[in-house]
Tab-separated table of C-alpha atoms in Angstrom:
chain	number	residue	atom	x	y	z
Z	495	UNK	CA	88.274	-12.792	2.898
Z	496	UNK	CA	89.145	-11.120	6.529
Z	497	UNK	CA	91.740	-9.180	4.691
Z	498	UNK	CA	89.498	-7.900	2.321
Z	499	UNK	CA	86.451	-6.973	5.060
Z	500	UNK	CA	88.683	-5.914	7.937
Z	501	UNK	CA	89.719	-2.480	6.398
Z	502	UNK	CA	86.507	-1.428	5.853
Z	503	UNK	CA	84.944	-2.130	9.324
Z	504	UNK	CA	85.614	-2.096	13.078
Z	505	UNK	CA	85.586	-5.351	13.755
Z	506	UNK	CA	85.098	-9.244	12.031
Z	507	UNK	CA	84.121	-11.912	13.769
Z	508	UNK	CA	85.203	-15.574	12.677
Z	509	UNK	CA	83.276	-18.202	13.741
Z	510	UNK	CA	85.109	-21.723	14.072
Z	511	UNK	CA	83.638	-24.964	14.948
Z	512	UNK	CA	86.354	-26.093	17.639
Z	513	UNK	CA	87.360	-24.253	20.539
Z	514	UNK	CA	91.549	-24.734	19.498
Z	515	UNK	CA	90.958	-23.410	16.344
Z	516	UNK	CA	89.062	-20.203	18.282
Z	517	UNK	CA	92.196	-20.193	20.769
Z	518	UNK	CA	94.673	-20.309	17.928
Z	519	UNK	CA	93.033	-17.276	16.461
Z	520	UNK	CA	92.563	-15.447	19.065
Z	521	UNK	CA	96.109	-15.701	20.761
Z	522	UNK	CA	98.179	-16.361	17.929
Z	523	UNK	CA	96.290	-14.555	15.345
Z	524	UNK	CA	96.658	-17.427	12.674
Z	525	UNK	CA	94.147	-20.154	11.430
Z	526	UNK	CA	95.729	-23.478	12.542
Z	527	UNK	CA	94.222	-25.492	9.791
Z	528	UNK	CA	93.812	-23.092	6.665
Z	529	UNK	CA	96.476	-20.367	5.255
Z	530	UNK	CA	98.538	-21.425	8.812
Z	531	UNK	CA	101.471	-18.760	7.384
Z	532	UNK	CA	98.955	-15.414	7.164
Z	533	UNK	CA	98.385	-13.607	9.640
Z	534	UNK	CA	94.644	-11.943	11.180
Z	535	UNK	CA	94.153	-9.118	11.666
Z	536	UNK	CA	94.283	-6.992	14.759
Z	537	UNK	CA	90.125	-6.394	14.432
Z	538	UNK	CA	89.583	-10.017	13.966
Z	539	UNK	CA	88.150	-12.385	16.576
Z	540	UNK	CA	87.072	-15.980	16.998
Z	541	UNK	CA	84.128	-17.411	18.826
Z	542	UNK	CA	82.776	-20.999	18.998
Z	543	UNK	CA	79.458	-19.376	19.485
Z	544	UNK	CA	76.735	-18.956	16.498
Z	545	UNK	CA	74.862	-16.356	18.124
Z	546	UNK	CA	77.611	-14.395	19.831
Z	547	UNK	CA	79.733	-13.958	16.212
Z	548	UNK	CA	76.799	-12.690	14.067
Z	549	UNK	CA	75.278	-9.973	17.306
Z	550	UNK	CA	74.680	-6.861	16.024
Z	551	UNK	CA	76.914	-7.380	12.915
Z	552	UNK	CA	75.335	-5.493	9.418
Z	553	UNK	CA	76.314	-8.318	7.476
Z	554	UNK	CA	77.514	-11.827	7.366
Z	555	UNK	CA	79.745	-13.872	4.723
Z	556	UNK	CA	78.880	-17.170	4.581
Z	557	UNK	CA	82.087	-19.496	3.625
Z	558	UNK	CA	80.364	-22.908	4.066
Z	559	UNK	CA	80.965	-25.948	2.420
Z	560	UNK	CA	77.593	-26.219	-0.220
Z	561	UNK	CA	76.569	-29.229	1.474
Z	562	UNK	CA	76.150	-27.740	5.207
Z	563	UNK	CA	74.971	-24.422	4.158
Z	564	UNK	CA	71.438	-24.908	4.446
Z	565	UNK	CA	72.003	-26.452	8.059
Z	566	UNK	CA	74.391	-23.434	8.994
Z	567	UNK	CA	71.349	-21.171	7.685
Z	568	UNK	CA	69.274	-22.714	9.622
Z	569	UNK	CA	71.079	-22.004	13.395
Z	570	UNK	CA	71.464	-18.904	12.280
Z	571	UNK	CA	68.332	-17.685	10.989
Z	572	UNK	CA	67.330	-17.178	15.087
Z	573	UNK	CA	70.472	-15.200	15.725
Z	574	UNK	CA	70.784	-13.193	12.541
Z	575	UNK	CA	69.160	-9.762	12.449
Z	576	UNK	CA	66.467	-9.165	9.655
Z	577	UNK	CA	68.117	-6.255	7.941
Z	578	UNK	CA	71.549	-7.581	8.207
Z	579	UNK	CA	72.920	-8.291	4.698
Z	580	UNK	CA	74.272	-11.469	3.506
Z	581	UNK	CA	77.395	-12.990	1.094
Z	582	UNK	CA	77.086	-16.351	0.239
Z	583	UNK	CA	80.576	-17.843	-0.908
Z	584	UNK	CA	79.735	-21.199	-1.032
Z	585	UNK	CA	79.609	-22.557	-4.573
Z	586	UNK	CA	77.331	-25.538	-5.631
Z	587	UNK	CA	73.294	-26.772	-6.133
Z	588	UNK	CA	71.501	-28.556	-3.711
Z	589	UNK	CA	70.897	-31.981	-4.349
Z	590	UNK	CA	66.982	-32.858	-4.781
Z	591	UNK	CA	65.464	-29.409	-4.866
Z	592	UNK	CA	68.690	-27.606	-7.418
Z	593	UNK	CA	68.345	-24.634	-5.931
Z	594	UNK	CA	71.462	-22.512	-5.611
Z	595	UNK	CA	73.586	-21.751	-2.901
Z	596	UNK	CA	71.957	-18.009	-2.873
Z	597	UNK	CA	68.159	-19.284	-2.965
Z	598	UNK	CA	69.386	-21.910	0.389
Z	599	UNK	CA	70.516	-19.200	2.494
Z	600	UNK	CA	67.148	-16.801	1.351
Z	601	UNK	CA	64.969	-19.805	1.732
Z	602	UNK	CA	66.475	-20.499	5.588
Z	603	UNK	CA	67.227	-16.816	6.134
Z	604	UNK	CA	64.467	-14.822	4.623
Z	605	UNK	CA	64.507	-11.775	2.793
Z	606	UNK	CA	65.834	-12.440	-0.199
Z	607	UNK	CA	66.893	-9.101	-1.373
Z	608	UNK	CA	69.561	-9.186	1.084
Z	609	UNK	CA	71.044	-12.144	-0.300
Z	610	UNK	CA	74.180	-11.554	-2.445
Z	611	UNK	CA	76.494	-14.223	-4.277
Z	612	UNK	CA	80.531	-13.773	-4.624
Z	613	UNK	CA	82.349	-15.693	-7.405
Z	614	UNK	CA	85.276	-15.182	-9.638
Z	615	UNK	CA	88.654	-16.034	-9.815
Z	616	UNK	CA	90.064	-15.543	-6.405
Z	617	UNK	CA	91.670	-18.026	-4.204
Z	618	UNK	CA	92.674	-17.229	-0.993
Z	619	UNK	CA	96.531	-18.440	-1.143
Z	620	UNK	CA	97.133	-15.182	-3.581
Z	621	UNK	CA	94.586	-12.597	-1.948
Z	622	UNK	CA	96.755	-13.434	1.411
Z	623	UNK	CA	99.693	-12.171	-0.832
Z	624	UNK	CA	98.318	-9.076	-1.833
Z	625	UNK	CA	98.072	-10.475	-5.469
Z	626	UNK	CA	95.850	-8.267	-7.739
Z	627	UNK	CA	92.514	-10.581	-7.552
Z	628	UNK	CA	89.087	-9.565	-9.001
Z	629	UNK	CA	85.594	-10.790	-8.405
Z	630	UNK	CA	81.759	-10.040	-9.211
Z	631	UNK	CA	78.926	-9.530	-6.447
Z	632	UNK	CA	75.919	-10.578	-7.439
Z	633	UNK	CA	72.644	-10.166	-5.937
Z	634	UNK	CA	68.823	-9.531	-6.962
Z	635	UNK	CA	69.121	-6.179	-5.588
Z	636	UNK	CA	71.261	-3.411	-6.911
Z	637	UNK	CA	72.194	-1.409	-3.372
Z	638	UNK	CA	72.750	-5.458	-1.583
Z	639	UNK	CA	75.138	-5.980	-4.465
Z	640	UNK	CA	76.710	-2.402	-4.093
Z	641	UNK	CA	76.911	-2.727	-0.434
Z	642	UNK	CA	79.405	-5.829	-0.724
Z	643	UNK	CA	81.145	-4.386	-3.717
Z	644	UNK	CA	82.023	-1.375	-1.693
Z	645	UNK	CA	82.797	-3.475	1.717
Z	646	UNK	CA	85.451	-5.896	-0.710
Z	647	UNK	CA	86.946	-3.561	-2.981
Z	648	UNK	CA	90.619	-2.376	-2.130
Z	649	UNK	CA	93.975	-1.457	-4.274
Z	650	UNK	CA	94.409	-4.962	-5.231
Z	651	UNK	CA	91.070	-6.540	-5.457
Z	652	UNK	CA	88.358	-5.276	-7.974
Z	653	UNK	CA	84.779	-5.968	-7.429
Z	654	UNK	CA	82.319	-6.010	-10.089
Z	655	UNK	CA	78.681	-5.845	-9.615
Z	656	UNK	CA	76.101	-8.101	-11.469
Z	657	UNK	CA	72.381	-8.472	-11.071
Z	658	UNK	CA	72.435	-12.179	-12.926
Z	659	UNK	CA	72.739	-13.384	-9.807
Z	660	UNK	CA	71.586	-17.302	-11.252
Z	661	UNK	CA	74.272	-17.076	-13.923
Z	662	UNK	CA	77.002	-15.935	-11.912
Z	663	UNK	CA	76.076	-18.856	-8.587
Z	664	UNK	CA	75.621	-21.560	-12.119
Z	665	UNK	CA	79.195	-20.536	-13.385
Z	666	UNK	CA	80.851	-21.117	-9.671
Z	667	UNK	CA	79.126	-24.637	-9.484
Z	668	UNK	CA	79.929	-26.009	-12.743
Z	669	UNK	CA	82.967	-24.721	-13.066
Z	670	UNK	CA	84.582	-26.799	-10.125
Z	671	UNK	CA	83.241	-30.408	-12.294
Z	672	UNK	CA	84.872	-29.178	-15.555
Z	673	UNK	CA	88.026	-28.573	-13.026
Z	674	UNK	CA	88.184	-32.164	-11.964
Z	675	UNK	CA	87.901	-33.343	-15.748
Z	676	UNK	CA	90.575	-30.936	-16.557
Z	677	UNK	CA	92.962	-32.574	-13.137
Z	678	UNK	CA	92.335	-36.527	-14.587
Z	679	UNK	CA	93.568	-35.201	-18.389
Z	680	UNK	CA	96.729	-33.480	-16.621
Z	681	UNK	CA	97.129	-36.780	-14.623
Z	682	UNK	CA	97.129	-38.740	-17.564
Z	683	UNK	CA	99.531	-36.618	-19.126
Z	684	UNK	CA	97.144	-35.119	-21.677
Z	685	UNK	CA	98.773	-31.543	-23.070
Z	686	UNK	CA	97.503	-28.391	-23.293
Z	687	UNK	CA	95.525	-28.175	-26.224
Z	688	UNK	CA	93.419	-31.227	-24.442
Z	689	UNK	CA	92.797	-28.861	-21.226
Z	690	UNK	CA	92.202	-26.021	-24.271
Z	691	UNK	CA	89.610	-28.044	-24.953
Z	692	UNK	CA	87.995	-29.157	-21.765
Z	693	UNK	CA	87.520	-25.513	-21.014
Z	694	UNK	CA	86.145	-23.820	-23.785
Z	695	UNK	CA	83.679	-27.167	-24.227
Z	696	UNK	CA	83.045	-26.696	-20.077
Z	697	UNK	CA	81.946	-23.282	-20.903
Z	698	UNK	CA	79.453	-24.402	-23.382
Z	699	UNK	CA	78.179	-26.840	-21.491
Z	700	UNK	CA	77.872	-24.213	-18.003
Z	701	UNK	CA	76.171	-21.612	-20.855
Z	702	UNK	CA	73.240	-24.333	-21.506
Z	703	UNK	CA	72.509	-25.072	-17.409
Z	704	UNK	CA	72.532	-21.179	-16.827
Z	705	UNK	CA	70.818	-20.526	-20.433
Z	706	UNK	CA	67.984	-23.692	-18.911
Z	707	UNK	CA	68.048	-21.701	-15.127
Z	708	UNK	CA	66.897	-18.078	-16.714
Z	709	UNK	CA	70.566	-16.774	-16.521
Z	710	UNK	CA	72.259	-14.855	-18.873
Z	711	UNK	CA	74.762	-16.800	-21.362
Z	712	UNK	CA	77.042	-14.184	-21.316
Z	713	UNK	CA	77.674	-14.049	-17.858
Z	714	UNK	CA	79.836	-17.531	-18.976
Z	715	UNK	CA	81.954	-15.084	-20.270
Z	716	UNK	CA	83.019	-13.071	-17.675
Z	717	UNK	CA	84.720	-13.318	-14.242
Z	718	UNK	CA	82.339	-15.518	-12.968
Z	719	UNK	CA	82.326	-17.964	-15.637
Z	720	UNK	CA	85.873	-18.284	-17.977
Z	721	UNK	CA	88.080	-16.121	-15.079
Z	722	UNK	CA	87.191	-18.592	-12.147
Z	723	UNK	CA	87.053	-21.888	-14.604
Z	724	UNK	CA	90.551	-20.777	-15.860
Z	725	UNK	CA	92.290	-20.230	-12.262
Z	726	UNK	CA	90.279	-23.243	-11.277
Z	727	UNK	CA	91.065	-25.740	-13.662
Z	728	UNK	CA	95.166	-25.014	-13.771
Z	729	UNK	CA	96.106	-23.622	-10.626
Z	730	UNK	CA	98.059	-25.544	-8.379
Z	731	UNK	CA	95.841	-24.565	-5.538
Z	732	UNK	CA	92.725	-25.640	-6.755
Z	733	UNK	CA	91.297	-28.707	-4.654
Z	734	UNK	CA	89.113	-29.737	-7.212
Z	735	UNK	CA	92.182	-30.175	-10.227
Z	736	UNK	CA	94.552	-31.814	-7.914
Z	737	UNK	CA	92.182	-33.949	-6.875
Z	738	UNK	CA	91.163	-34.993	-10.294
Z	739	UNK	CA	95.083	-35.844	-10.547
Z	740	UNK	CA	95.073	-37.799	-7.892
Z	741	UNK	CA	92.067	-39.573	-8.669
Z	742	UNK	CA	94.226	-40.665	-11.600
Z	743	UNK	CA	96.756	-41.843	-9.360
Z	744	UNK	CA	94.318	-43.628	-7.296
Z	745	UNK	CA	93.251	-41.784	-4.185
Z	746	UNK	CA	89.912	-42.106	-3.371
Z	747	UNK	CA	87.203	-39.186	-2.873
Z	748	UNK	CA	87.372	-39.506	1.011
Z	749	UNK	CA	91.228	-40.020	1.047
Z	750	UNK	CA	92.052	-36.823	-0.502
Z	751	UNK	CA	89.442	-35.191	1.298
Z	752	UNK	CA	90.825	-36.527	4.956
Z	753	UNK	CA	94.406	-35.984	3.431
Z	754	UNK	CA	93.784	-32.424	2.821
Z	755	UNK	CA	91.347	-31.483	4.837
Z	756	UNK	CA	89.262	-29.707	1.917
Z	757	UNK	CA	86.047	-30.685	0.826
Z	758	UNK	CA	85.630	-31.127	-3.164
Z	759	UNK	CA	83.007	-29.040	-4.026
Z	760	UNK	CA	83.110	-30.337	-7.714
Z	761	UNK	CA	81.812	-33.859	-6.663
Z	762	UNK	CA	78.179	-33.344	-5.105
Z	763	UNK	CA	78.058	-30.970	-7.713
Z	764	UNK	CA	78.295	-33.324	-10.541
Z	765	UNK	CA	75.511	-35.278	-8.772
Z	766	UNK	CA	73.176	-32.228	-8.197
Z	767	UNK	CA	73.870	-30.548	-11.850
Z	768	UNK	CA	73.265	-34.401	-13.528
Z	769	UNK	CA	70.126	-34.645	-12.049
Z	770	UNK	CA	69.256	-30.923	-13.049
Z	771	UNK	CA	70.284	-32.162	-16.507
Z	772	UNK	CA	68.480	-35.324	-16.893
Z	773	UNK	CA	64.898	-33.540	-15.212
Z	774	UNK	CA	65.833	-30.724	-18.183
Z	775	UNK	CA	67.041	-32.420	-21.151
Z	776	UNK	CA	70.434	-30.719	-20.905
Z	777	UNK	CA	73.508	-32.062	-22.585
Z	778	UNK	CA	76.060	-32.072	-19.980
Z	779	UNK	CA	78.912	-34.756	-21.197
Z	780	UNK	CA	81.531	-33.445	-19.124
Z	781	UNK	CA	79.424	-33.429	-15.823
Z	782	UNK	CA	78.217	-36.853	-16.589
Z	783	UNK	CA	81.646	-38.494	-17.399
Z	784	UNK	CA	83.076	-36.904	-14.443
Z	785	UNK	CA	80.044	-38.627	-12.226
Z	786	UNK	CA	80.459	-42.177	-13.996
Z	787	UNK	CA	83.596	-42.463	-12.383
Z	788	UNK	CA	83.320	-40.863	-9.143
Z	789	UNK	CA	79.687	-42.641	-8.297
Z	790	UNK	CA	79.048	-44.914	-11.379
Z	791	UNK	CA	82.636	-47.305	-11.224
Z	792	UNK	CA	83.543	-46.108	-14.770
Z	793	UNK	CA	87.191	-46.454	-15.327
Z	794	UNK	CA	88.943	-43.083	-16.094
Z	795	UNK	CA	90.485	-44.037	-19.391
Z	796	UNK	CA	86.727	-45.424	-20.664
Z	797	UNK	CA	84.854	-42.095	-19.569
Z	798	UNK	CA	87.574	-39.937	-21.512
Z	799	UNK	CA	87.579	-41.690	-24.091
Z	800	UNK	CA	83.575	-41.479	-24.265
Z	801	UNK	CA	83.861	-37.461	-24.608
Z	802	UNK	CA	86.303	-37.552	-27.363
Z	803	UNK	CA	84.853	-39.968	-29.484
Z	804	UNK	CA	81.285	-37.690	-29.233
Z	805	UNK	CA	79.678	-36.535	-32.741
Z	806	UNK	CA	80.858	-32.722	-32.783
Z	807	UNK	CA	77.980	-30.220	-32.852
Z	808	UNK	CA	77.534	-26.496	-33.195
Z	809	UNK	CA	79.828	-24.992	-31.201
Z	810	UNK	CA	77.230	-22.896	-28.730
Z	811	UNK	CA	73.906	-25.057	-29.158
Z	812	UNK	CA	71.431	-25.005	-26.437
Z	813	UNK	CA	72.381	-21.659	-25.085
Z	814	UNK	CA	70.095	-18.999	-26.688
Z	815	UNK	CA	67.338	-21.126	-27.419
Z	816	UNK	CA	67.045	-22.287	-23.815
Z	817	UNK	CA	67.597	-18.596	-22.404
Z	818	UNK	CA	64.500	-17.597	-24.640
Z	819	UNK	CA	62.751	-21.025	-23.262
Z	820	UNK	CA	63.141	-19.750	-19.619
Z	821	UNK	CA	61.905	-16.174	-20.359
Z	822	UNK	CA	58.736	-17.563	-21.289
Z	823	UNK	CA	58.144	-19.909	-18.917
Z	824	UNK	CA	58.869	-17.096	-16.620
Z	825	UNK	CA	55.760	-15.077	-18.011
C-alpha cells in the first residue's frame, strides 16, 4: 500500500509495534517481517508512536488485523484529527455486535462519512512487482470514496469507486471462509471443477449475507466479490488457502499462524458470519462446515462430505428476496 500512497503525497508514515521493526525501516528501508525483498520508499518513515505517525496527516489507512481494529481505533481516536479521512483495509465482522470492519472504525472514530472501505483482488506480493492490480473504494460518501480513489490510483493499479459500501466490506469477509474451504479440497486433492464449484456456490452464499445486510447482490459480482474470492481462493499467496491445505495436512490454527506469522482472517470470520446466520435465518453451508472443523472437532473428510451430499436448490435463492426484506425494514 506505501507504494501506491507515496506518489501521491509528501510523506507516509508507518506505524510498527516494535522499535526493530521501526529501526529496520527507517535505516534499511525494508520491513523485516513482511515483503523483507521490497524496498520503502524514500518519503516513508517508521515510528513506534500512535500519536506521532497520524499528526497532522489528511488521512489514515488502517491495515489491522479485524480482530484488533476496534482497539487500534480506539488509541487513536485521541490522536486522529476530526476531518482527517479514513481507509479501512481490514476485512472481517465483529464477533457479538456483526458490525463491519467500516462501522468499528466510525463507531471508535466518529464521523462516519469519512470512513471508506478498500477490497478487491490485490495482494501485496504482486502490487510490490508493479503487477497490474485493481480495487474498489467504497464509502457512504461519494467525495471520501473519490478522495482515496484518486490518492491509490496509478499506471498499474485501477481504483473503482462504489457507494455499497456493506456489500463490498460483506464480499472481503466471506470471501476469506470460502478460501479456506477451497485450500482443504486442494489438500485433499480435489480437481478443479470441485474448487469451480466451491466458488461460484461461495458467491451465492456471500450474495444472501450482503442481500440479509441491505447490500447490493450485485456487488458479489464485481471486484469486490468474484475478483478478490478468485485471487483468494487459488493464489499461492493467500494465507487463508494455504492454510486450509495445511489444515489438511494437520497443522493446527495457531501453528500456521506462529509459523507464518499471518493471522487467518477467514477463521473468526466463520465464527462472526455463523452467528450472523443463525440470528438471520441465512443458509450459509460453506461457512458452517468450515467452522465445524476449525471450532466444532468435525473431521475434514465428514464436513465435505456434508456439503456435497446437500439437496440442490435454485441456484441464486435468498438473494433478491432478502435485499427487498432489508429495504423495508430500513423504512
Amino acid at each position: 500500500m506505501t507504494g501506491l500512497v507515496s506518489p501521491a503525497v509528501d510523506e507516509v508514515v508507518l506505524w510498527a509495534r516494535t522499535s526493530q521493526a521501526v529501526d529496520a525501516m527507517n535505516l534499511e528501508h525494508r520491513n523485516p517481517n513482511h515483503l523483507v525483498d521490497y524496498t520503502l520508499a524514500p518519503n516513508v518513515v517508521a515510528t513506534s508512536d500512535l500519536a506521532v505517525a497520524v499528526r497532522d496527516v489528511d488521512a489514515a489507512i488502517l491495515a489491522t488485523p479485524s480482530a484488533y481494529l476496534r482497539e487500534t481505533c480506539r488509541n487513536l481516536a485521541s490522536h486522529l484529527a476530526k476531518n482527517a479521512r479514513v481507509l479501512v483495509l481490514s476485512k472481517g465482522m465483529e464477533r457479538g455486535t456483526h458490525l463491519l470492519m467500516h462501522e468499528v472504525a466510525a463507531q471508535e472514530l466518529g464521523n462516519p462519512t469519512r470512513v471508506a472501505a478498500l477490497s478487491g483482488p490485490n495482494h501485496a506480493e504482486e502490487i510490490c512487482k508493479g503487477m497490474v492490480s485493481a480495487a474498489v473504494v467504497a464509502s457512504e460518501d461519494a467525495e471520501t470514496a473519490a478522495y482515496f480513489q484518486g490518492l491509490l490510483s496509478g499506471p498499474t493499479f485501477r481504483a473503482y469507486v462504489s457507494d455499497d459500501v456493506r456489500g463490498v466490506e460483506c464480499c472481503g469477509a466471506v470471501k476469506n471462509v470460502v478460501a479456506i474451504a477451497c485450500g482443504i479440497a486442494s489438500g485433499m486433492g480435489m480437481g478443479d471443477n470441485t474448487l469451480a464449484v466451491l466458488m461460484t456456490r461461495g458467491i451465492a452464499e456471500i450474495g444472501r449475507v450482503v442481500a440479509a445486510l441491505g447490500g447490493n447482490p450485485m456487488t458479489c459480482m464485481g471486484l469486490a466479490g468474484m475478483g478478490d474470492l478468485v485471487v483468494t481462493c487459488t493464489s499461492e499467496h493467500s494465507r487463508n488457502r494455504s492454510f486450509g491445505r495445511a489444515l489438511v495436512a494437520g497443522e493446527t490454527l495457531d501453528a500456521y499462524q506462529a509459523r507464518t506469522h499471518m493471522v487467518v482472517e477467514g477463521a473468526p470470520a466463520s465464527e462472526s458470519v455463523l452467528e450472523l446466520a443463525q440470528e438471520r435465518g441465512i443458509e450459509v453451508p460453506i461457512t458452517a462446515g468450515v467452522h465445524s472443523v476449525l471450532y466444532e472437532g468435525r473431521p475434514i473428510d465428514e464436513a465435505m462430505e456434508g456439503l456435497l451430499t446437500r439437496v440442490p436448490r435454485t441456484e441464486f435463492y435468498g438473494m433478491e428476496e432478502r435485499d427487498t426484506a432489508s429495504k423495508e425494514n430500513q423504512c
